[in-house]
Amino acid sequence: MQKFVYEYPTKVYFGEGAAKEHLEEAVAGYGENVMLAYGGGSVKKNGIYDEVKKILEDAGKKVTDFNGIMSNPTYAKVQEGAELAKKEKIDLILAVGGGSVIDCCKIVAAQAKTDKDLWEMEMTEHQFPTDVIPMGAVVTASGTGAEMNGGAVITNEEKVIKAGMAAAAPRFAILDPAYTASVPRMQVISGAFDTLSHAMETYLGNSDQDNVSDDVALAVMRNTVVNMRRLMGNSDDMQARGNLMWDSAMAENGILKVGRVTDFQAHQIEHQLGAYTDCNHGQGLAVIHPAYYRHIVKNAQEKFTRFAKEVFGADTAEAGVEALSDFIRECGLPTRMGELRSKVEITPELLRNVADTCNVIKCGPRELCRDEIYNILMECM
Ligand code: NZQ
Ligand code: ZN
């Protein structure tokens, strides 16, 4: 174990009816101006918007809507939200949605408190915001675990970069599995694959032997796979949706990452693929993971063998990677670039750009060169 300091800033209210039971209490300590932020309208169709708005109004809050936050939120949308937050003197931002809404709000919370360009401040000056508008999250689609940490993934369309930014973690998170009932099964599966990826990428970072995080990561992987299978059998299985919701939180609440380094190379490649194509995050990962792991399996034989045995009941490291690939197929997730939803045609030139602009991780099983990343991407065509 390396040295670490662990402090957890998010109060979690989990379970059916969590918003009805706890949202009023969660927002009580903040000023009256609340920004109610959401995506493209699913919360209006399924009644969550009305329920949350009523709770806020009954609690004496003045509610300002910030809507239309898209999947893979853009830096331009962050600026729009920050302007609105300043204009309405917002005291609390309430993100009601999946990872995209939550991430956008995390950065709005920081951008609204400074006249500096937050992207430049973080990416060029390597300075990070300390003054933020408090925010909370009501999760309506799980998988990213965005409600459990202070990072946000934002697409800068001008620069064609999708990158992690730092902000403040939500002060509280409402996790009601029933709020995910209307999420289409394929989105739940895509989100759950993201969770599986977070645990795998954390596990594959270098760690000392018998590291407790490795054991917990494997348990999260196993549980995610079991509940994805349950959900494929029955879309209405609320226990499975609840388990996946907590798996998602567990994978990204920092517990798995303390005292160790992580890999996250597949994520870095997928984020840049997302910058060029706007593809679904979990689905992009599903395409990339098997090809990436075939390249590095020899560099982490012991870890891959344990993963194979404990997650998929396979005998060897290589068989584990193929079992993962089979599982992706079993889930109906995309396995090829051509199956991804993309705003442009995915060509070898586009993949070359992805390979040339993604971050390269130095603490995974092996550092990749850009040509090898390009080869991995081409193997996914
Ligand atoms: O926009 P609406 O209409 O709400 O529809 C959304 C969206 O189309 C829909 N949805 C959400 N709740 C629903 C629902 N549909 C029906 N019923 C509901 N209750 O689901 C669709 C996808 O939502 P989105 O938030 O985009 O998905 P996800 O949660 O997978 O978030 C993806 C984003 O999170 C980032 C990804 O890169 C991507 O930008 N990530 C954030 C991380 C973090 N902050 O820790 C870590 C991850 O690795 C990831 O990079
Ligand atoms: Zn992810």
PDB file of N, CA and C and ligand atoms in Angstrom, residues 38-46 48 68-73 96-104 106 138-155 162-165 177-184 187-188 190-192 194-195 197-198 201 241 248 252 257 264 267 270-271 274 278-282 285 341, ligand 1:
ATOM      1  N   TYR A  38     -31.018  19.181 -15.719  1.00  0.00           N
ATOM      2  CA  TYR A  38     -31.360  17.858 -16.263  1.00  0.00           C
ATOM      3  C   TYR A  38     -31.011  17.779 -17.742  1.00  0.00           C
ATOM      4  N   GLY A  39     -31.289  16.621 -18.326  1.00  0.00           N
ATOM      5  CA  GLY A  39     -30.830  16.349 -19.690  1.00  0.00           C
ATOM      6  C   GLY A  39     -31.862  16.666 -20.747  1.00  0.00           C
ATOM      7  N   GLY A  40     -32.062  15.691 -21.639  1.00  0.00           N
ATOM      8  CA  GLY A  40     -32.901  15.943 -22.814  1.00  0.00           C
ATOM      9  C   GLY A  40     -34.383  15.725 -22.600  1.00  0.00           C
ATOM     10  N   GLY A  41     -34.797  15.428 -21.406  1.00  0.00           N
ATOM     11  CA  GLY A  41     -36.242  15.365 -21.186  1.00  0.00           C
ATOM     12  C   GLY A  41     -36.774  14.071 -20.604  1.00  0.00           C
ATOM     13  N   SER A  42     -35.918  13.046 -20.404  1.00  0.00           N
ATOM     14  CA  SER A  42     -36.438  11.792 -19.844  1.00  0.00           C
ATOM     15  C   SER A  42     -37.100  12.045 -18.482  1.00  0.00           C
ATOM     16  N   VAL A  43     -36.555  12.972 -17.707  1.00  0.00           N
ATOM     17  CA  VAL A  43     -37.113  13.205 -16.356  1.00  0.00           C
ATOM     18  C   VAL A  43     -38.498  13.843 -16.400  1.00  0.00           C
ATOM     19  N   LYS A  44     -38.791  14.485 -17.531  1.00  0.00           N
ATOM     20  CA  LYS A  44     -40.154  15.053 -17.662  1.00  0.00           C
ATOM     21  C   LYS A  44     -41.147  13.942 -17.989  1.00  0.00           C
ATOM     22  N   LYS A  45     -40.687  12.967 -18.816  1.00  0.00           N
ATOM     23  CA  LYS A  45     -41.586  11.868 -19.221  1.00  0.00           C
ATOM     24  C   LYS A  45     -41.872  10.913 -18.071  1.00  0.00           C
ATOM     25  N   ASN A  46     -40.863  10.631 -17.248  1.00  0.00           N
ATOM     26  CA  ASN A  46     -41.067   9.605 -16.220  1.00  0.00           C
ATOM     27  C   ASN A  46     -41.554  10.168 -14.874  1.00  0.00           C
ATOM     28  N   ILE A  48     -40.058  12.180 -12.750  1.00  0.00           N
ATOM     29  CA  ILE A  48     -39.049  12.516 -11.727  1.00  0.00           C
ATOM     30  C   ILE A  48     -38.928  14.042 -11.572  1.00  0.00           C
ATOM     31  N   GLY A  68     -31.486  20.457 -21.076  1.00  0.00           N
ATOM     32  CA  GLY A  68     -30.844  20.173 -22.370  1.00  0.00           C
ATOM     33  C   GLY A  68     -29.390  19.744 -22.252  1.00  0.00           C
ATOM     34  N   ILE A  69     -28.990  19.299 -21.085  1.00  0.00           N
ATOM     35  CA  ILE A  69     -27.599  18.810 -20.974  1.00  0.00           C
ATOM     36  C   ILE A  69     -27.503  17.498 -21.766  1.00  0.00           C
ATOM     37  N   MET A  70     -26.614  17.500 -22.723  1.00  0.00           N
ATOM     38  CA  MET A  70     -26.506  16.359 -23.645  1.00  0.00           C
ATOM     39  C   MET A  70     -25.586  15.277 -23.087  1.00  0.00           C
ATOM     40  N   SER A  71     -25.717  14.049 -23.634  1.00  0.00           N
ATOM     41  CA  SER A  71     -24.750  13.000 -23.306  1.00  0.00           C
ATOM     42  C   SER A  71     -23.390  13.488 -23.779  1.00  0.00           C
ATOM     43  N   ASN A  72     -22.343  13.142 -23.077  1.00  0.00           N
ATOM     44  CA  ASN A  72     -21.001  13.661 -23.377  1.00  0.00           C
ATOM     45  C   ASN A  72     -21.043  15.193 -23.333  1.00  0.00           C
ATOM     46  N   PRO A  73     -21.287  15.777 -22.167  1.00  0.00           N
ATOM     47  CA  PRO A  73     -21.550  17.224 -22.078  1.00  0.00           C
ATOM     48  C   PRO A  73     -20.383  18.065 -22.598  1.00  0.00           C
ATOM     49  N   VAL A  96     -30.019  16.309 -11.825  1.00  0.00           N
ATOM     50  CA  VAL A  96     -30.962  15.186 -11.851  1.00  0.00           C
ATOM     51  C   VAL A  96     -30.758  14.451 -13.172  1.00  0.00           C
ATOM     52  N   GLY A  97     -30.001  13.370 -13.132  1.00  0.00           N
ATOM     53  CA  GLY A  97     -29.709  12.659 -14.378  1.00  0.00           C
ATOM     54  C   GLY A  97     -28.635  11.614 -14.207  1.00  0.00           C
ATOM     55  N   GLY A  98     -28.013  11.269 -15.328  1.00  0.00           N
ATOM     56  CA  GLY A  98     -26.906  10.310 -15.316  1.00  0.00           C
ATOM     57  C   GLY A  98     -25.574  11.043 -15.236  1.00  0.00           C
ATOM     58  N   GLY A  99     -24.515  10.361 -15.639  1.00  0.00           N
ATOM     59  CA  GLY A  99     -23.169  10.911 -15.531  1.00  0.00           C
ATOM     60  C   GLY A  99     -23.013  12.226 -16.276  1.00  0.00           C
ATOM     61  N   SER A 100     -23.698  12.371 -17.400  1.00  0.00           N
ATOM     62  CA  SER A 100     -23.508  13.593 -18.204  1.00  0.00           C
ATOM     63  C   SER A 100     -24.040  14.823 -17.472  1.00  0.00           C
ATOM     64  N   VAL A 101     -25.228  14.716 -16.909  1.00  0.00           N
ATOM     65  CA  VAL A 101     -25.801  15.857 -16.198  1.00  0.00           C
ATOM     66  C   VAL A 101     -24.959  16.166 -14.952  1.00  0.00           C
ATOM     67  N   ILE A 102     -24.571  15.126 -14.242  1.00  0.00           N
ATOM     68  CA  ILE A 102     -23.811  15.327 -13.005  1.00  0.00           C
ATOM     69  C   ILE A 102     -22.451  15.963 -13.318  1.00  0.00           C
ATOM     70  N   ASP A 103     -21.775  15.454 -14.349  1.00  0.00           N
ATOM     71  CA  ASP A 103     -20.461  16.009 -14.706  1.00  0.00           C
ATOM     72  C   ASP A 103     -20.570  17.470 -15.124  1.00  0.00           C
ATOM     73  N   CYS A 104     -21.553  17.768 -15.962  1.00  0.00           N
ATOM     74  CA  CYS A 104     -21.718  19.143 -16.427  1.00  0.00           C
ATOM     75  C   CYS A 104     -21.908  20.066 -15.218  1.00  0.00           C
ATOM     76  N   LYS A 106     -20.970  19.641 -12.114  1.00  0.00           N
ATOM     77  CA  LYS A 106     -19.765  19.783 -11.279  1.00  0.00           C
ATOM     78  C   LYS A 106     -18.903  20.937 -11.796  1.00  0.00           C
ATOM     79  N   VAL A 138     -29.211  13.750  -7.980  1.00  0.00           N
ATOM     80  CA  VAL A 138     -30.259  12.732  -7.937  1.00  0.00           C
ATOM     81  C   VAL A 138     -29.991  11.858  -9.150  1.00  0.00           C
ATOM     82  N   VAL A 139     -29.567  10.625  -8.907  1.00  0.00           N
ATOM     83  CA  VAL A 139     -29.123   9.771 -10.014  1.00  0.00           C
ATOM     84  C   VAL A 139     -30.333   9.118 -10.680  1.00  0.00           C
ATOM     85  N   THR A 140     -30.435   9.289 -12.004  1.00  0.00           N
ATOM     86  CA  THR A 140     -31.528   8.637 -12.730  1.00  0.00           C
ATOM     87  C   THR A 140     -31.027   7.555 -13.679  1.00  0.00           C
ATOM     88  N   ALA A 141     -29.717   7.502 -13.901  1.00  0.00           N
ATOM     89  CA  ALA A 141     -29.113   6.437 -14.726  1.00  0.00           C
ATOM     90  C   ALA A 141     -27.744   6.167 -14.122  1.00  0.00           C
ATOM     91  N   SER A 142     -27.488   4.902 -13.754  1.00  0.00           N
ATOM     92  CA  SER A 142     -26.222   4.641 -13.065  1.00  0.00           C
ATOM     93  C   SER A 142     -25.206   4.019 -14.009  1.00  0.00           C
ATOM     94  N   GLY A 143     -23.987   3.898 -13.529  1.00  0.00           N
ATOM     95  CA  GLY A 143     -22.915   3.284 -14.321  1.00  0.00           C
ATOM     96  C   GLY A 143     -21.602   4.018 -14.172  1.00  0.00           C
ATOM     97  N   THR A 144     -21.659   5.353 -14.302  1.00  0.00           N
ATOM     98  CA  THR A 144     -20.394   6.110 -14.248  1.00  0.00           C
ATOM     99  C   THR A 144     -19.876   6.258 -12.827  1.00  0.00           C
ATOM    100  N   GLY A 145     -20.766   6.302 -11.851  1.00  0.00           N
ATOM    101  CA  GLY A 145     -20.340   6.601 -10.487  1.00  0.00           C
ATOM    102  C   GLY A 145     -19.990   8.072 -10.312  1.00  0.00           C
ATOM    103  N   ALA A 146     -20.414   8.905 -11.267  1.00  0.00           N
ATOM    104  CA  ALA A 146     -20.058  10.335 -11.244  1.00  0.00           C
ATOM    105  C   ALA A 146     -20.526  11.034  -9.974  1.00  0.00           C
ATOM    106  N   GLU A 147     -21.597  10.480  -9.364  1.00  0.00           N
ATOM    107  CA  GLU A 147     -22.128  11.111  -8.154  1.00  0.00           C
ATOM    108  C   GLU A 147     -21.209  10.930  -6.953  1.00  0.00           C
ATOM    109  N   MET A 148     -20.188  10.098  -7.114  1.00  0.00           N
ATOM    110  CA  MET A 148     -19.367   9.721  -5.962  1.00  0.00           C
ATOM    111  C   MET A 148     -17.962  10.319  -5.977  1.00  0.00           C
ATOM    112  N   ASN A 149     -17.698  11.267  -6.863  1.00  0.00           N
ATOM    113  CA  ASN A 149     -16.327  11.798  -6.912  1.00  0.00           C
ATOM    114  C   ASN A 149     -16.317  13.221  -7.450  1.00  0.00           C
ATOM    115  N   GLY A 150     -15.149  13.832  -7.391  1.00  0.00           N
ATOM    116  CA  GLY A 150     -15.018  15.240  -7.789  1.00  0.00           C
ATOM    117  C   GLY A 150     -14.506  15.435  -9.203  1.00  0.00           C
ATOM    118  N   GLY A 151     -14.470  14.371  -9.981  1.00  0.00           N
ATOM    119  CA  GLY A 151     -13.998  14.504 -11.367  1.00  0.00           C
ATOM    120  C   GLY A 151     -15.168  14.642 -12.327  1.00  0.00           C
ATOM    121  N   ALA A 152     -14.919  15.237 -13.475  1.00  0.00           N
ATOM    122  CA  ALA A 152     -15.966  15.353 -14.497  1.00  0.00           C
ATOM    123  C   ALA A 152     -15.304  15.203 -15.856  1.00  0.00           C
ATOM    124  N   VAL A 153     -16.025  14.565 -16.781  1.00  0.00           N
ATOM    125  CA  VAL A 153     -15.462  14.370 -18.118  1.00  0.00           C
ATOM    126  C   VAL A 153     -16.223  15.282 -19.082  1.00  0.00           C
ATOM    127  N   ILE A 154     -15.502  16.206 -19.677  1.00  0.00           N
ATOM    128  CA  ILE A 154     -16.125  17.256 -20.492  1.00  0.00           C
ATOM    129  C   ILE A 154     -15.531  17.237 -21.896  1.00  0.00           C
ATOM    130  N   THR A 155     -16.405  17.447 -22.898  1.00  0.00           N
ATOM    131  CA  THR A 155     -15.934  17.501 -24.287  1.00  0.00           C
ATOM    132  C   THR A 155     -15.752  18.950 -24.711  1.00  0.00           C
ATOM    133  N   LYS A 162     -11.866  15.323 -25.272  1.00  0.00           N
ATOM    134  CA  LYS A 162     -12.761  14.951 -24.166  1.00  0.00           C
ATOM    135  C   LYS A 162     -11.840  14.572 -23.017  1.00  0.00           C
ATOM    136  N   ALA A 163     -11.942  15.297 -21.916  1.00  0.00           N
ATOM    137  CA  ALA A 163     -10.949  15.086 -20.853  1.00  0.00           C
ATOM    138  C   ALA A 163     -11.564  15.219 -19.472  1.00  0.00           C
ATOM    139  N   GLY A 164     -10.871  14.637 -18.525  1.00  0.00           N
ATOM    140  CA  GLY A 164     -11.285  14.736 -17.136  1.00  0.00           C
ATOM    141  C   GLY A 164     -10.916  16.098 -16.586  1.00  0.00           C
ATOM    142  N   MET A 165     -11.855  16.707 -15.877  1.00  0.00           N
ATOM    143  CA  MET A 165     -11.578  17.969 -15.192  1.00  0.00           C
ATOM    144  C   MET A 165     -11.856  17.754 -13.706  1.00  0.00           C
ATOM    145  N   PRO A 177     -33.119   3.206  -6.945  1.00  0.00           N
ATOM    146  CA  PRO A 177     -33.150   2.301  -8.102  1.00  0.00           C
ATOM    147  C   PRO A 177     -34.426   2.471  -8.931  1.00  0.00           C
ATOM    148  N   ALA A 178     -35.541   2.821  -8.264  1.00  0.00           N
ATOM    149  CA  ALA A 178     -36.804   2.983  -9.000  1.00  0.00           C
ATOM    150  C   ALA A 178     -36.710   4.144  -9.995  1.00  0.00           C
ATOM    151  N   TYR A 179     -35.867   5.120  -9.711  1.00  0.00           N
ATOM    152  CA  TYR A 179     -35.683   6.238 -10.647  1.00  0.00           C
ATOM    153  C   TYR A 179     -35.013   5.784 -11.951  1.00  0.00           C
ATOM    154  N   THR A 180     -34.415   4.585 -11.938  1.00  0.00           N
ATOM    155  CA  THR A 180     -33.773   4.102 -13.167  1.00  0.00           C
ATOM    156  C   THR A 180     -34.700   3.159 -13.948  1.00  0.00           C
ATOM    157  N   ALA A 181     -35.932   2.980 -13.437  1.00  0.00           N
ATOM    158  CA  ALA A 181     -36.830   1.982 -14.063  1.00  0.00           C
ATOM    159  C   ALA A 181     -37.069   2.263 -15.539  1.00  0.00           C
ATOM    160  N   SER A 182     -37.079   3.543 -15.919  1.00  0.00           N
ATOM    161  CA  SER A 182     -37.389   3.873 -17.331  1.00  0.00           C
ATOM    162  C   SER A 182     -36.138   3.938 -18.212  1.00  0.00           C
ATOM    163  N   VAL A 183     -34.959   3.698 -17.646  1.00  0.00           N
ATOM    164  CA  VAL A 183     -33.747   3.713 -18.492  1.00  0.00           C
ATOM    165  C   VAL A 183     -33.797   2.487 -19.400  1.00  0.00           C
ATOM    166  N   PRO A 184     -33.701   2.678 -20.730  1.00  0.00           N
ATOM    167  CA  PRO A 184     -33.758   1.521 -21.631  1.00  0.00           C
ATOM    168  C   PRO A 184     -32.695   0.493 -21.256  1.00  0.00           C
ATOM    169  N   GLN A 187     -29.141   0.956 -22.339  1.00  0.00           N
ATOM    170  CA  GLN A 187     -28.402   2.018 -21.637  1.00  0.00           C
ATOM    171  C   GLN A 187     -27.956   1.516 -20.261  1.00  0.00           C
ATOM    172  N   VAL A 188     -28.811   0.727 -19.595  1.00  0.00           N
ATOM    173  CA  VAL A 188     -28.408   0.179 -18.284  1.00  0.00           C
ATOM    174  C   VAL A 188     -27.184  -0.725 -18.478  1.00  0.00           C
ATOM    175  N   SER A 190     -25.019  -0.686 -20.939  1.00  0.00           N
ATOM    176  CA  SER A 190     -23.845   0.126 -21.331  1.00  0.00           C
ATOM    177  C   SER A 190     -23.245   0.792 -20.089  1.00  0.00           C
ATOM    178  N   GLY A 191     -24.106   1.332 -19.240  1.00  0.00           N
ATOM    179  CA  GLY A 191     -23.626   1.959 -18.006  1.00  0.00           C
ATOM    180  C   GLY A 191     -22.945   0.938 -17.112  1.00  0.00           C
ATOM    181  N   ALA A 192     -23.549  -0.249 -17.008  1.00  0.00           N
ATOM    182  CA  ALA A 192     -22.966  -1.291 -16.148  1.00  0.00           C
ATOM    183  C   ALA A 192     -21.622  -1.748 -16.703  1.00  0.00           C
ATOM    184  N   ASP A 194     -19.558   0.172 -18.143  1.00  0.00           N
ATOM    185  CA  ASP A 194     -18.649   1.238 -17.685  1.00  0.00           C
ATOM    186  C   ASP A 194     -18.177   0.936 -16.255  1.00  0.00           C
ATOM    187  N   THR A 195     -19.118   0.512 -15.406  1.00  0.00           N
ATOM    188  CA  THR A 195     -18.766   0.145 -14.026  1.00  0.00           C
ATOM    189  C   THR A 195     -17.735  -0.984 -14.020  1.00  0.00           C
ATOM    190  N   SER A 197     -15.720  -1.781 -16.331  1.00  0.00           N
ATOM    191  CA  SER A 197     -14.460  -1.219 -16.829  1.00  0.00           C
ATOM    192  C   SER A 197     -13.722  -0.463 -15.733  1.00  0.00           C
ATOM    193  N   HIS A 198     -14.438   0.339 -14.939  1.00  0.00           N
ATOM    194  CA  HIS A 198     -13.766   1.090 -13.858  1.00  0.00           C
ATOM    195  C   HIS A 198     -13.063   0.133 -12.897  1.00  0.00           C
ATOM    196  N   GLU A 201     -10.052  -1.514 -14.759  1.00  0.00           N
ATOM    197  CA  GLU A 201      -8.942  -0.566 -14.996  1.00  0.00           C
ATOM    198  C   GLU A 201      -8.218  -0.230 -13.689  1.00  0.00           C
ATOM    199  N   ARG A 241     -31.194  -3.793 -10.728  1.00  0.00           N
ATOM    200  CA  ARG A 241     -30.910  -2.378 -10.989  1.00  0.00           C
ATOM    201  C   ARG A 241     -30.294  -1.725  -9.754  1.00  0.00           C
ATOM    202  N   SER A 248     -21.881   0.585  -9.270  1.00  0.00           N
ATOM    203  CA  SER A 248     -21.399   1.779  -9.973  1.00  0.00           C
ATOM    204  C   SER A 248     -20.777   2.761  -8.983  1.00  0.00           C
ATOM    205  N   GLU A 252     -16.440   3.853  -8.211  1.00  0.00           N
ATOM    206  CA  GLU A 252     -15.887   5.203  -8.419  1.00  0.00           C
ATOM    207  C   GLU A 252     -15.923   6.079  -7.165  1.00  0.00           C
ATOM    208  N   LYS A 257      -9.353   2.720  -5.201  1.00  0.00           N
ATOM    209  CA  LYS A 257      -8.158   3.379  -5.739  1.00  0.00           C
ATOM    210  C   LYS A 257      -7.156   3.797  -4.671  1.00  0.00           C
ATOM    211  N   PHE A 264      -6.512   2.654 -16.461  1.00  0.00           N
ATOM    212  CA  PHE A 264      -7.407   3.588 -17.162  1.00  0.00           C
ATOM    213  C   PHE A 264      -6.933   3.966 -18.572  1.00  0.00           C
ATOM    214  N   HIS A 267      -9.972   3.804 -20.919  1.00  0.00           N
ATOM    215  CA  HIS A 267     -10.767   5.025 -20.776  1.00  0.00           C
ATOM    216  C   HIS A 267     -10.165   6.192 -21.558  1.00  0.00           C
ATOM    217  N   GLU A 270     -10.952   5.679 -25.145  1.00  0.00           N
ATOM    218  CA  GLU A 270     -12.397   5.859 -25.405  1.00  0.00           C
ATOM    219  C   GLU A 270     -12.790   7.333 -25.332  1.00  0.00           C
ATOM    220  N   HIS A 271     -12.222   8.071 -24.384  1.00  0.00           N
ATOM    221  CA  HIS A 271     -12.600   9.488 -24.274  1.00  0.00           C
ATOM    222  C   HIS A 271     -12.266  10.232 -25.574  1.00  0.00           C
ATOM    223  N   GLY A 274     -14.610   9.317 -28.169  1.00  0.00           N
ATOM    224  CA  GLY A 274     -15.841  10.076 -27.916  1.00  0.00           C
ATOM    225  C   GLY A 274     -15.739  11.514 -28.411  1.00  0.00           C
ATOM    226  N   ASP A 278     -18.624  11.266 -30.566  1.00  0.00           N
ATOM    227  CA  ASP A 278     -19.765  11.431 -29.659  1.00  0.00           C
ATOM    228  C   ASP A 278     -20.432  10.081 -29.352  1.00  0.00           C
ATOM    229  N   CYS A 279     -19.651   9.008 -29.376  1.00  0.00           N
ATOM    230  CA  CYS A 279     -20.234   7.682 -29.121  1.00  0.00           C
ATOM    231  C   CYS A 279     -20.616   7.525 -27.646  1.00  0.00           C
ATOM    232  N   ASN A 280     -21.434   6.546 -27.381  1.00  0.00           N
ATOM    233  CA  ASN A 280     -21.827   6.222 -26.005  1.00  0.00           C
ATOM    234  C   ASN A 280     -20.599   5.687 -25.255  1.00  0.00           C
ATOM    235  N   HIS A 281     -20.351   6.232 -24.053  1.00  0.00           N
ATOM    236  CA  HIS A 281     -19.120   5.914 -23.316  1.00  0.00           C
ATOM    237  C   HIS A 281     -18.956   4.422 -23.026  1.00  0.00           C
ATOM    238  N   GLY A 282     -19.979   3.807 -22.427  1.00  0.00           N
ATOM    239  CA  GLY A 282     -19.884   2.384 -22.073  1.00  0.00           C
ATOM    240  C   GLY A 282     -19.721   1.511 -23.311  1.00  0.00           C
ATOM    241  N   LEU A 285     -16.207   1.684 -24.688  1.00  0.00           N
ATOM    242  CA  LEU A 285     -15.322   0.836 -23.869  1.00  0.00           C
ATOM    243  C   LEU A 285     -15.480  -0.637 -24.240  1.00  0.00           C
ATOM    244  N   ARG A 341     -22.768   4.219 -32.253  1.00  0.00           N
ATOM    245  CA  ARG A 341     -23.452   5.432 -32.723  1.00  0.00           C
ATOM    246  C   ARG A 341     -22.377   6.511 -32.869  1.00  0.00           C
TER     247      ARG A 341
HETATM  248  O1  NZQ B   1     -30.901  13.255 -21.482  1.00  0.00           O
HETATM  249  P1  NZQ B   1     -32.031  12.422 -21.018  1.00  0.00           P
HETATM  250  O2  NZQ B   1     -33.289  12.688 -21.756  1.00  0.00           O
HETATM  251  O3  NZQ B   1     -32.221  12.478 -19.529  1.00  0.00           O
HETATM  252  O4  NZQ B   1     -31.692  10.890 -21.417  1.00  0.00           O
HETATM  253  C1  NZQ B   1     -30.582  10.194 -20.877  1.00  0.00           C
HETATM  254  C2  NZQ B   1     -29.506   9.928 -21.922  1.00  0.00           C
HETATM  255  O5  NZQ B   1     -30.045   9.860 -23.197  1.00  0.00           O
HETATM  256  C3  NZQ B   1     -31.008   8.801 -20.491  1.00  0.00           C
HETATM  257  N1  NZQ B   1     -31.589   8.712 -19.152  1.00  0.00           N
HETATM  258  C4  NZQ B   1     -31.068   9.110 -17.972  1.00  0.00           C
HETATM  259  N2  NZQ B   1     -31.890   8.787 -16.958  1.00  0.00           N
HETATM  260  C5  NZQ B   1     -32.975   8.210 -17.533  1.00  0.00           C
HETATM  261  C6  NZQ B   1     -32.795   8.156 -18.922  1.00  0.00           C
HETATM  262  N3  NZQ B   1     -33.711   7.627 -19.761  1.00  0.00           N
HETATM  263  C7  NZQ B   1     -34.827   7.134 -19.226  1.00  0.00           C
HETATM  264  N4  NZQ B   1     -35.063   7.123 -17.884  1.00  0.00           N
HETATM  265  C8  NZQ B   1     -34.176   7.651 -17.020  1.00  0.00           C
HETATM  266  N5  NZQ B   1     -34.401   7.577 -15.686  1.00  0.00           N
HETATM  267  O6  NZQ B   1     -29.821   8.044 -20.533  1.00  0.00           O
HETATM  268  C9  NZQ B   1     -29.005   8.537 -21.574  1.00  0.00           C
HETATM  269  C10 NZQ B   1     -27.563   8.512 -21.148  1.00  0.00           C
HETATM  270  O7  NZQ B   1     -27.335   9.402 -20.080  1.00  0.00           O
HETATM  271  P2  NZQ B   1     -25.853   9.862 -19.727  1.00  0.00           P
HETATM  272  O8  NZQ B   1     -25.897  10.673 -18.492  1.00  0.00           O
HETATM  273  O9  NZQ B   1     -25.203  10.466 -20.933  1.00  0.00           O
HETATM  274  O10 NZQ B   1     -25.134   8.449 -19.482  1.00  0.00           O
HETATM  275  P3  NZQ B   1     -24.041   8.033 -18.434  1.00  0.00           P
HETATM  276  O11 NZQ B   1     -24.597   8.020 -17.063  1.00  0.00           O
HETATM  277  O12 NZQ B   1     -23.456   6.791 -18.974  1.00  0.00           O
HETATM  278  O13 NZQ B   1     -22.943   9.222 -18.494  1.00  0.00           O
HETATM  279  C11 NZQ B   1     -21.978   9.273 -19.503  1.00  0.00           C
HETATM  280  C12 NZQ B   1     -21.006  10.418 -19.280  1.00  0.00           C
HETATM  281  O14 NZQ B   1     -20.284  10.265 -18.035  1.00  0.00           O
HETATM  282  C13 NZQ B   1     -18.858  10.327 -18.298  1.00  0.00           C
HETATM  283  C14 NZQ B   1     -18.776   9.756 -19.701  1.00  0.00           C
HETATM  284  O15 NZQ B   1     -17.556  10.039 -20.317  1.00  0.00           O
HETATM  285  C15 NZQ B   1     -19.950  10.440 -20.371  1.00  0.00           C
HETATM  286  O16 NZQ B   1     -19.626  11.763 -20.740  1.00  0.00           O
HETATM  287  N6  NZQ B   1     -18.112   9.639 -17.237  1.00  0.00           N
HETATM  288  C16 NZQ B   1     -18.031  10.239 -16.028  1.00  0.00           C
HETATM  289  C17 NZQ B   1     -17.269   9.709 -14.992  1.00  0.00           C
HETATM  290  C18 NZQ B   1     -17.140  10.396 -13.682  1.00  0.00           C
HETATM  291  N7  NZQ B   1     -17.475  11.646 -13.564  1.00  0.00           N
HETATM  292  O17 NZQ B   1     -16.696   9.793 -12.697  1.00  0.00           O
HETATM  293  C19 NZQ B   1     -16.522   8.465 -15.137  1.00  0.00           C
HETATM  294  C20 NZQ B   1     -16.833   7.702 -16.384  1.00  0.00           C
HETATM  295  O18 NZQ B   1     -15.694   6.932 -16.740  1.00  0.00           O
HETATM  296  C21 NZQ B   1     -17.282   8.489 -17.556  1.00  0.00           C
HETATM  297  O19 NZQ B   1     -16.188   8.951 -18.331  1.00  0.00           O
END
